[in-house]
XYZ file of C-alpha atoms in Angstrom:
559
model
C 221.075 79.178 47.540
C 221.243 79.898 43.751
C 219.454 77.069 41.847
C 220.381 75.947 37.598
C 218.907 74.055 35.784
C 220.121 72.435 32.999
C 218.836 72.345 29.702
C 216.473 69.278 30.048
C 216.336 68.835 33.832
C 213.656 67.570 35.192
C 214.956 68.361 39.150
C 216.897 71.355 40.354
C 220.361 70.251 40.868
C 221.108 71.929 44.184
C 225.077 72.918 45.066
C 225.880 73.120 48.648
C 229.325 71.951 48.315
C 231.993 73.799 46.734
C 233.078 70.941 44.668
C 229.923 71.183 42.939
C 230.081 75.045 41.949
C 233.005 73.627 38.968
C 230.342 70.532 37.650
C 228.149 71.289 34.655
C 227.750 72.400 31.339
C 228.045 76.334 33.291
C 228.801 76.067 37.224
C 227.343 78.739 39.247
C 230.764 79.914 39.476
C 231.169 80.645 36.009
C 227.681 81.802 36.062
C 228.588 84.596 38.442
C 231.545 85.598 37.031
C 229.733 85.964 33.171
C 226.916 88.028 35.187
C 230.021 90.065 36.976
C 231.494 90.841 32.866
C 228.076 91.614 31.621
C 227.193 94.111 33.852
C 230.347 95.423 34.077
C 230.272 95.960 30.075
C 226.847 96.828 29.985
C 227.887 99.688 32.679
C 230.570 101.053 29.722
C 228.145 100.991 27.161
C 225.471 103.103 29.307
C 227.619 105.259 29.640
C 228.955 106.094 26.591
C 225.455 105.888 24.202
C 223.935 108.111 27.188
C 220.983 105.683 28.437
C 220.525 104.938 31.927
C 221.897 102.072 32.945
C 218.912 100.460 34.801
C 216.660 100.899 31.008
C 219.815 99.022 29.018
C 219.480 96.416 32.006
C 215.855 95.506 31.093
C 216.515 95.442 27.949
C 220.068 92.903 28.355
C 217.847 90.893 30.510
C 215.423 90.426 27.540
C 218.287 89.948 25.016
C 219.771 87.390 27.692
C 216.625 85.447 27.886
C 216.755 84.707 24.143
C 220.186 83.239 23.944
C 220.274 79.693 23.432
C 222.262 76.752 25.853
C 221.986 78.602 28.964
C 220.748 77.314 31.900
C 217.632 78.084 33.923
C 218.510 80.156 37.411
C 216.307 80.528 40.197
C 217.231 82.111 43.678
C 215.635 80.968 46.946
C 213.146 83.668 47.880
C 214.165 84.520 51.378
C 217.832 84.404 49.809
C 216.331 87.459 47.565
C 214.582 89.388 50.259
C 217.320 89.644 52.566
C 220.502 89.970 49.788
C 219.099 92.740 47.586
C 216.447 94.714 49.593
C 218.188 95.656 53.074
C 221.186 96.880 51.119
C 219.289 98.789 48.765
C 216.733 100.715 50.937
C 220.348 101.274 53.602
C 221.974 103.281 50.616
C 218.733 105.145 49.629
C 218.239 105.994 52.963
C 221.901 107.001 53.477
C 221.983 109.337 50.674
C 218.389 110.805 51.600
C 218.520 114.659 53.234
C 216.782 114.694 56.157
C 216.433 118.815 55.952
C 214.882 118.065 52.280
C 212.267 115.494 53.539
C 211.174 117.912 56.286
C 210.488 120.831 54.173
C 208.656 118.957 51.583
C 207.148 116.817 53.995
C 203.560 116.761 53.104
C 203.721 116.301 49.347
C 206.146 113.095 50.358
C 203.467 111.664 52.371
C 200.546 112.265 49.604
C 202.847 110.454 47.511
C 204.495 107.536 49.071
C 201.536 106.608 51.338
C 198.568 107.897 50.087
C 199.837 106.918 45.969
C 200.965 103.747 47.047
C 197.299 102.599 49.046
C 195.437 104.142 45.910
C 197.691 102.338 43.106
C 197.802 99.013 45.287
C 193.735 99.559 45.490
C 193.328 100.356 41.968
C 195.556 97.500 40.366
C 194.335 94.906 42.625
C 190.698 95.920 41.091
C 192.258 95.932 37.808
C 193.672 92.548 38.459
C 190.364 90.804 40.074
C 188.511 92.036 37.702
C 190.311 91.427 34.140
C 192.879 88.409 34.656
C 190.588 85.549 35.730
C 191.919 83.112 38.490
C 193.275 86.051 40.896
C 191.383 86.133 44.295
C 191.235 89.664 46.210
C 194.390 88.692 47.958
C 196.587 87.872 45.286
C 195.108 90.738 43.254
C 196.286 92.952 46.006
C 199.775 90.847 45.972
C 199.983 92.001 42.448
C 199.079 96.019 43.388
C 201.765 95.638 46.568
C 204.707 94.572 44.127
C 204.168 97.363 41.313
C 203.013 99.916 43.615
C 206.305 101.968 45.105
C 208.666 103.471 42.253
C 212.342 103.592 41.844
C 213.183 106.264 39.721
C 216.822 105.569 39.280
C 216.303 105.664 35.551
C 214.727 109.031 35.792
C 216.953 111.471 38.692
C 220.181 111.722 36.453
C 217.592 112.937 33.240
C 216.235 115.385 35.929
C 218.941 116.627 37.284
C 220.656 117.327 33.841
C 217.740 118.632 32.125
C 217.189 121.992 34.208
C 213.893 120.587 35.978
C 213.213 122.318 39.096
C 215.608 120.377 42.333
C 212.573 120.363 44.326
C 210.789 117.925 42.049
C 213.795 115.356 41.805
C 213.667 115.759 46.050
C 210.098 114.732 46.374
C 210.713 111.796 43.729
C 213.688 110.381 45.352
C 212.217 110.561 48.646
C 208.772 109.040 47.436
C 210.892 106.427 46.180
C 212.295 105.845 49.284
C 208.898 105.929 52.172
C 207.091 104.188 49.587
C 209.154 100.936 49.828
C 208.258 100.615 53.184
C 204.610 101.198 52.676
C 204.537 98.764 49.693
C 206.421 95.874 51.211
C 204.187 96.672 54.465
C 201.250 95.896 52.104
C 203.169 92.881 50.371
C 203.513 91.731 53.640
C 199.515 91.008 54.698
C 198.521 90.398 51.020
C 200.761 87.317 51.302
C 200.218 86.248 54.482
C 196.763 86.527 53.224
C 197.157 83.973 50.306
C 199.470 81.816 52.966
C 196.144 81.630 55.239
C 193.287 82.381 53.320
C 192.321 84.753 56.157
C 192.746 88.274 56.307
C 190.410 90.315 59.139
C 190.493 94.117 58.183
C 190.473 95.117 61.633
C 192.798 92.644 63.130
C 195.342 93.643 60.562
C 194.560 97.298 60.739
C 196.490 97.220 64.769
C 198.739 94.933 63.798
C 199.949 97.589 61.217
C 200.165 100.158 63.576
C 202.171 97.903 65.468
C 204.719 96.911 62.514
C 205.291 100.500 61.538
C 206.271 102.102 65.140
C 207.723 98.914 66.283
C 209.960 98.919 62.855
C 211.052 102.585 63.015
C 211.708 101.734 66.942
C 214.265 98.705 66.283
C 215.827 101.034 63.837
C 216.843 104.148 65.848
C 217.946 101.824 68.998
C 220.001 100.207 66.445
C 221.413 103.258 65.093
C 222.490 104.289 68.591
C 224.177 100.897 69.127
C 226.096 101.368 65.870
C 226.600 105.466 66.175
C 228.380 103.489 69.788
C 230.435 101.308 67.593
C 231.653 103.439 64.808
C 233.008 106.010 67.485
C 235.070 102.711 69.468
C 236.098 101.441 65.577
C 237.298 105.335 64.285
C 240.346 105.079 62.389
C 239.946 101.964 61.300
C 238.374 102.449 58.059
C 237.922 98.729 56.981
C 236.034 98.034 59.899
C 234.029 101.151 59.893
C 233.722 100.194 56.055
C 232.379 96.496 57.028
C 229.919 97.775 59.630
C 227.960 99.804 57.778
C 227.201 96.710 55.746
C 226.505 94.629 58.883
C 223.832 97.454 59.597
C 221.118 97.096 57.003
C 221.252 93.346 57.820
C 221.173 93.177 61.329
C 218.809 95.738 61.648
C 215.976 93.809 59.068
C 216.459 90.290 61.037
C 216.650 91.886 64.306
C 213.213 93.349 63.438
C 211.879 90.501 61.575
C 212.388 88.503 64.645
C 210.207 90.244 66.717
C 207.736 90.507 63.608
C 207.944 94.268 63.100
C 208.879 95.857 59.228
C 212.205 95.195 58.851
C 212.294 97.794 56.187
C 211.225 100.765 58.316
C 213.670 99.443 60.683
C 216.974 99.879 58.304
C 215.083 103.307 56.717
C 214.907 104.767 60.329
C 218.270 103.651 60.909
C 220.005 104.980 57.516
C 218.305 108.224 58.251
C 219.383 108.976 61.447
C 222.578 107.553 60.841
C 223.383 109.715 57.352
C 222.903 112.919 59.616
C 225.173 112.048 62.148
C 227.864 110.520 59.592
C 230.489 113.485 60.064
C 230.494 113.101 63.450
C 231.766 109.267 64.026
C 233.172 108.278 60.977
C 236.808 108.535 60.339
C 237.517 110.703 56.864
C 239.377 107.952 55.479
C 235.841 105.251 56.137
C 233.938 108.023 54.577
C 235.939 108.266 51.592
C 236.158 104.590 51.317
C 232.534 103.907 52.030
C 230.993 105.893 49.330
C 232.889 104.105 46.429
C 232.381 100.841 47.942
C 228.745 101.688 48.388
C 228.923 102.760 45.037
C 229.663 99.708 43.660
C 227.823 96.915 45.431
C 224.524 98.596 44.704
C 225.303 99.025 41.395
C 226.217 95.194 40.997
C 222.844 94.781 43.374
C 220.790 96.708 40.998
C 222.366 95.101 38.065
C 222.849 91.419 38.544
C 218.973 90.845 40.240
C 217.767 92.550 36.118
C 219.968 89.960 34.864
C 218.835 87.314 37.051
C 215.548 88.045 35.507
C 216.813 87.567 31.993
C 217.855 84.216 32.950
C 214.346 82.802 33.877
C 212.283 84.689 31.295
C 211.823 81.556 29.438
C 211.511 79.659 32.474
C 208.898 81.549 33.440
C 207.412 82.210 29.519
C 207.172 78.331 29.530
C 205.099 77.971 32.936
C 202.613 79.917 31.600
C 202.190 77.751 28.629
C 198.463 77.708 29.485
C 198.216 81.568 28.336
C 198.945 82.756 24.339
C 201.588 84.875 23.954
C 198.694 87.372 22.649
C 197.079 86.809 26.407
C 200.218 87.347 28.426
C 200.993 90.549 26.561
C 197.365 91.678 26.960
C 197.247 91.298 30.644
C 200.771 93.187 31.141
C 199.789 96.083 29.079
C 196.319 96.173 31.174
C 198.315 95.899 34.244
C 200.972 98.700 33.267
C 198.493 101.289 31.791
C 196.129 100.940 34.990
C 199.624 101.756 36.647
C 200.285 104.945 34.562
C 197.021 106.219 34.522
C 196.619 105.853 38.413
C 199.546 107.638 39.030
C 197.873 110.698 36.821
C 194.511 110.421 38.245
C 196.040 110.508 42.176
C 198.767 113.174 41.431
C 196.870 116.271 39.944
C 194.209 116.070 42.381
C 196.742 115.892 44.946
C 199.002 118.801 43.954
C 195.936 121.303 43.749
C 193.135 120.479 45.867
C 194.663 120.254 49.551
C 195.934 123.987 48.184
C 192.257 124.822 47.457
C 190.875 123.906 50.626
C 193.891 125.243 52.627
C 194.676 129.159 53.196
C 197.713 128.133 55.616
C 199.003 125.315 53.566
C 199.301 127.897 50.569
C 201.561 130.214 52.931
C 203.415 127.411 53.968
C 204.311 125.734 50.477
C 205.509 127.284 47.159
C 203.305 125.608 44.575
C 203.779 123.647 41.743
C 203.712 124.906 38.435
C 201.547 122.262 35.814
C 204.676 121.579 34.014
C 206.078 120.310 37.645
C 202.853 118.051 38.502
C 203.640 116.404 34.770
C 206.689 115.598 35.315
C 206.114 113.733 38.728
C 202.775 112.384 37.325
C 204.677 111.044 34.669
C 207.496 109.964 36.608
C 206.567 106.452 38.242
C 209.141 103.734 37.521
C 209.466 100.522 38.616
C 212.581 98.634 38.913
C 214.654 96.817 41.092
C 212.756 96.552 44.332
C 209.685 95.846 42.981
C 211.014 92.947 40.447
C 212.993 91.424 43.720
C 209.870 91.270 45.961
C 208.454 89.704 43.107
C 211.063 87.230 42.877
C 210.671 86.711 46.744
C 207.454 85.222 46.140
C 206.924 81.779 48.187
C 207.090 78.983 46.264
C 204.775 77.089 48.013
C 201.369 77.216 49.942
C 201.669 75.631 53.648
C 199.671 72.579 52.133
C 202.586 72.268 49.714
C 200.817 73.317 46.782
C 202.253 75.959 44.419
C 202.107 79.292 45.259
C 198.924 80.555 42.669
C 199.608 82.395 39.744
C 203.295 83.449 41.096
C 205.254 83.148 37.535
C 202.324 84.862 36.144
C 202.683 87.709 38.966
C 206.253 87.781 37.862
C 205.692 88.340 33.744
C 203.225 90.975 34.649
C 205.584 92.418 37.244
C 208.573 92.434 34.454
C 206.020 94.283 32.228
C 205.018 96.931 34.371
C 208.872 97.729 34.487
C 209.916 97.558 31.269
C 206.772 99.861 30.349
C 207.396 102.674 32.940
C 210.998 101.978 33.049
C 212.046 101.738 29.430
C 209.025 103.189 27.632
C 208.506 106.382 30.225
C 211.937 106.483 30.998
C 213.123 107.150 27.079
C 210.831 109.405 26.682
C 210.664 111.339 29.571
C 213.768 113.700 28.019
C 211.147 114.410 24.984
C 208.223 115.134 27.976
C 211.075 117.305 29.894
C 212.283 119.398 26.472
C 208.714 120.098 25.716
C 207.620 121.540 28.723
C 210.500 123.831 28.224
C 211.423 124.723 31.840
C 213.206 127.778 32.642
C 216.650 127.057 34.254
C 216.814 126.901 38.058
C 219.385 128.277 39.599
C 218.385 128.579 43.123
C 220.603 125.604 44.083
C 224.138 127.282 42.338
C 223.337 130.888 44.104
C 222.848 128.476 47.483
C 226.452 126.648 46.647
C 227.543 129.789 45.727
C 226.670 132.028 49.033
C 227.621 128.880 50.924
C 231.187 128.919 49.784
C 231.657 132.615 50.643
C 231.032 131.674 54.015
C 233.065 129.010 54.757
C 236.289 130.884 52.955
C 235.763 133.626 54.635
C 234.778 131.721 57.632
C 238.797 130.343 56.719
C 240.158 133.717 56.670
C 238.895 135.046 59.893
C 240.278 132.031 61.069
C 243.790 132.901 60.170
C 243.543 136.355 60.930
C 242.581 135.780 64.485
C 244.556 132.845 65.451
C 248.201 133.173 63.666
C 250.559 135.820 63.827
C 254.129 137.053 62.805
C 255.315 135.208 65.332
C 254.917 132.129 64.186
C 254.950 132.768 60.551
C 256.192 134.983 57.973
C 254.148 137.906 56.291
C 254.795 135.996 53.280
C 253.742 132.462 54.905
C 250.399 134.531 56.291
C 249.797 135.484 52.676
C 249.878 132.403 50.829
C 248.402 130.862 53.621
C 245.149 132.926 53.380
C 245.973 133.228 49.265
C 243.926 129.824 48.730
C 240.988 131.292 50.085
C 240.796 134.515 48.945
C 241.274 133.345 45.245
C 238.272 131.133 46.158
C 236.260 133.878 47.280
C 237.469 135.167 43.877
C 236.670 132.966 41.330
C 233.290 132.733 43.372
C 232.771 136.198 42.429
C 233.693 136.053 38.995
C 237.156 137.724 39.597
C 240.338 137.038 38.437
C 243.096 135.771 40.824
C 246.200 137.107 41.662
C 249.498 136.621 41.034
C 250.966 133.477 43.228
C 253.846 134.122 45.644
C 256.501 132.315 45.974
C 257.126 129.737 49.106
C 259.647 129.245 51.476
C 260.408 125.451 51.101
C 261.219 125.285 54.747
C 258.048 126.458 55.896
C 255.940 124.265 53.494
C 255.886 121.524 56.547
C 254.260 123.957 58.694
C 252.612 125.329 55.974
C 250.415 121.680 55.042
C 249.689 121.436 59.064
C 248.143 124.203 58.589
C 246.403 124.061 56.068
C 244.732 120.640 57.722
C 243.832 122.698 60.157
C 241.692 125.283 58.073
C 240.206 121.749 56.513
C 238.660 120.883 60.014
C 237.556 124.589 60.660
C 235.609 124.773 57.363
C 234.581 121.046 58.024
C 233.069 122.194 61.534
C 230.989 125.175 59.438
C 229.778 122.698 57.235
C 228.888 120.020 59.933
C 226.857 123.348 62.146
C 225.137 124.140 59.285
C 224.042 120.657 58.380
C 222.344 120.440 61.784
C 220.917 123.999 61.947
C 219.249 122.656 58.590
C 219.321 126.120 56.651
C 221.189 124.214 53.804
C 220.364 121.849 51.494
C 221.845 118.235 53.148
C 222.931 117.272 49.447
C 224.774 120.009 48.838
C 226.382 119.891 52.112
C 227.493 116.009 52.091
C 229.198 117.375 48.691
C 231.370 119.113 50.142
C 231.878 117.224 53.303
C 233.494 115.365 50.801
C 235.843 118.048 49.232
C 236.955 118.246 52.381
C 237.834 114.658 53.367
C 239.522 114.350 49.825
C 241.517 117.793 50.476
C 242.804 116.504 54.256
C 244.004 112.967 52.426
C 246.277 115.216 49.739
C 247.827 116.715 52.380
C 248.553 113.674 54.628
C 249.842 112.474 51.741
C 251.692 115.566 51.115
C 253.437 115.248 54.671
C 253.841 111.986 54.593
C 256.599 112.895 51.697
C 260.187 113.967 52.434
C 260.643 117.686 52.051
C 263.443 118.838 49.623
C-alpha cells in the first residue's frame, strides 16, 4: 500500500478506496503518473549524455528530495519486498547463462558466497564499533543489506570498453547469486532484532533447510510452469503473463513453507531460461523480451525516485544527528564496503592458484588488470535499496524498529558512493589499465554463424530437388546463406538473381523451413554447452524476428 503524507500532516492518510486517489493536493494517481514521466525523461537523458541510467536515477532522487511542495511517500515494507525483489531477481536469472555459470563456477561462488559473508561480517563490525546504538544483530542487518552487488551500471561500461568478457560474466553472475546470499543473511539478522534471540548452531541448521528447500521449490515450480507453457503455446499474451506470475508464485510459495523465496525464484529462472526455446512460441519470446525490459526498467527507476521522495523525511527523522555526523557515518561504512572488497578479491584470485596445481590447469589465470576491475566494480543498487526500505516499521511489542531511518540513509550513502562515484570513475580506470581488445567472443560468434549458414546450405542440397523448384529458385534460396558466409569471411557478395514472382510464395515457405533448421541447430548447441549462451540467445532472437517477417510477407497478397 502506498502512503502519502501531505506537508504538515501529522498522520498518514491511507487510500484503500479508488475515490481517495483523487483527493488532496497531489493524489496517488497523479504521483504515479508524475513518477513515470520523470522516469521516461531520465531514460532519454541518460541515453543522450551516455551515463548509465542507475547513476542518473540516484542523482535525480537527490534532486527530487530538494524540490519544495512534494509529499512524503512511504511504502508498506511487505509491498516493497514482494513487488520489487522477485521480478528483478527472476529477470536477472532469465538472462543468466548456465553454460557461463558452470565454466566460472568457483570464481562466482568465491564472490557470491565468500565475499558476501566477509562483507556482512566486516560491515557489521564497523557499524557496531563506530556508530552508537547498534547492537550486533542490528549491525548485521546493515551488513546484509549492503553486501550484495548490483553491477547494472557497470555492465554496459565494461562491454563497451574492451574488458575481457569473462570479467563481465563473473560480475553479472556474482550479482545474481549474491542477492540470494545477502537476503538469507538479512532474513536471520532481522529475525534476531525482532526476537532478540539468535543461536548460531540452530541458525546454521536452518540455513541449509532454507537454501535447499528454496531450490527444490523453484525447480518443482519450473517443471510445472514448463508444462503450463506447453498447454498455452501459440497464445502469446497468456504465455507472457505466465512469465510474470512465475516469480511471484515461487516467492510466495517458498515463503509460505518457510524456505528461501529468492532462491526459489532464482532456481526457477535459471532452469526455465535454458529450455525457453522448447516451450515458448516465437511470438511469445519476442513479446516477453520487450515487455520484461520495460517492466524491469520501471521497477529499477521507480524505487530510486520513491527513495528520493523519502529523503527529506529520513533526514528529519535523524534530526538528533548533525549533518556532519550523518555524512561521517555514511562515509565510514561506504569506505569499509569498498576496502573489504579489495581485501577479499585479490587474495581470493591468487592464493587458491598458488596452493592448487589442478586449479592452475583447469582455470585460466586472471590478469592483475582484470582483478582490479573486479575489485573496483562492487556497485550497490536497487536490491540494497529495496531491502532497506522493506525493513519492518515496528517490533513485535509495538516499538519502532531501531535505527530504521539511519539504516536507510547509510544504505543510500553506500549506493551513492559505489554506484555514482565508482561508476563514473570506472571508464577512466579501464582506459588507464589499457586492456588489449578481447576478440575471443567475436571469433566464436563468427565461427558459430558460419556453422549455421553451412548447415542451412547442406539442408537445401540434401532435401530439395529440381522437381520441386527450378534451378534458379534453388540458387536464390542458397544465395542468402552463401552471401552470409562470404560476408563473414570478408568476401564480396555475388550478383543477385531475379526471382520468378510465381515462385515467391514457395520460396518464402522454404525460408521458414530453413529458419527452423537453423533454430534446431542452435538449440542443440545450447544444450551441448559448446558456445556462449548469451550469443546463442541473441541468434535465436534474430531467428524469431526473421520468422515473424516471413510470416507477415506470406500473409500479403502476391502480385
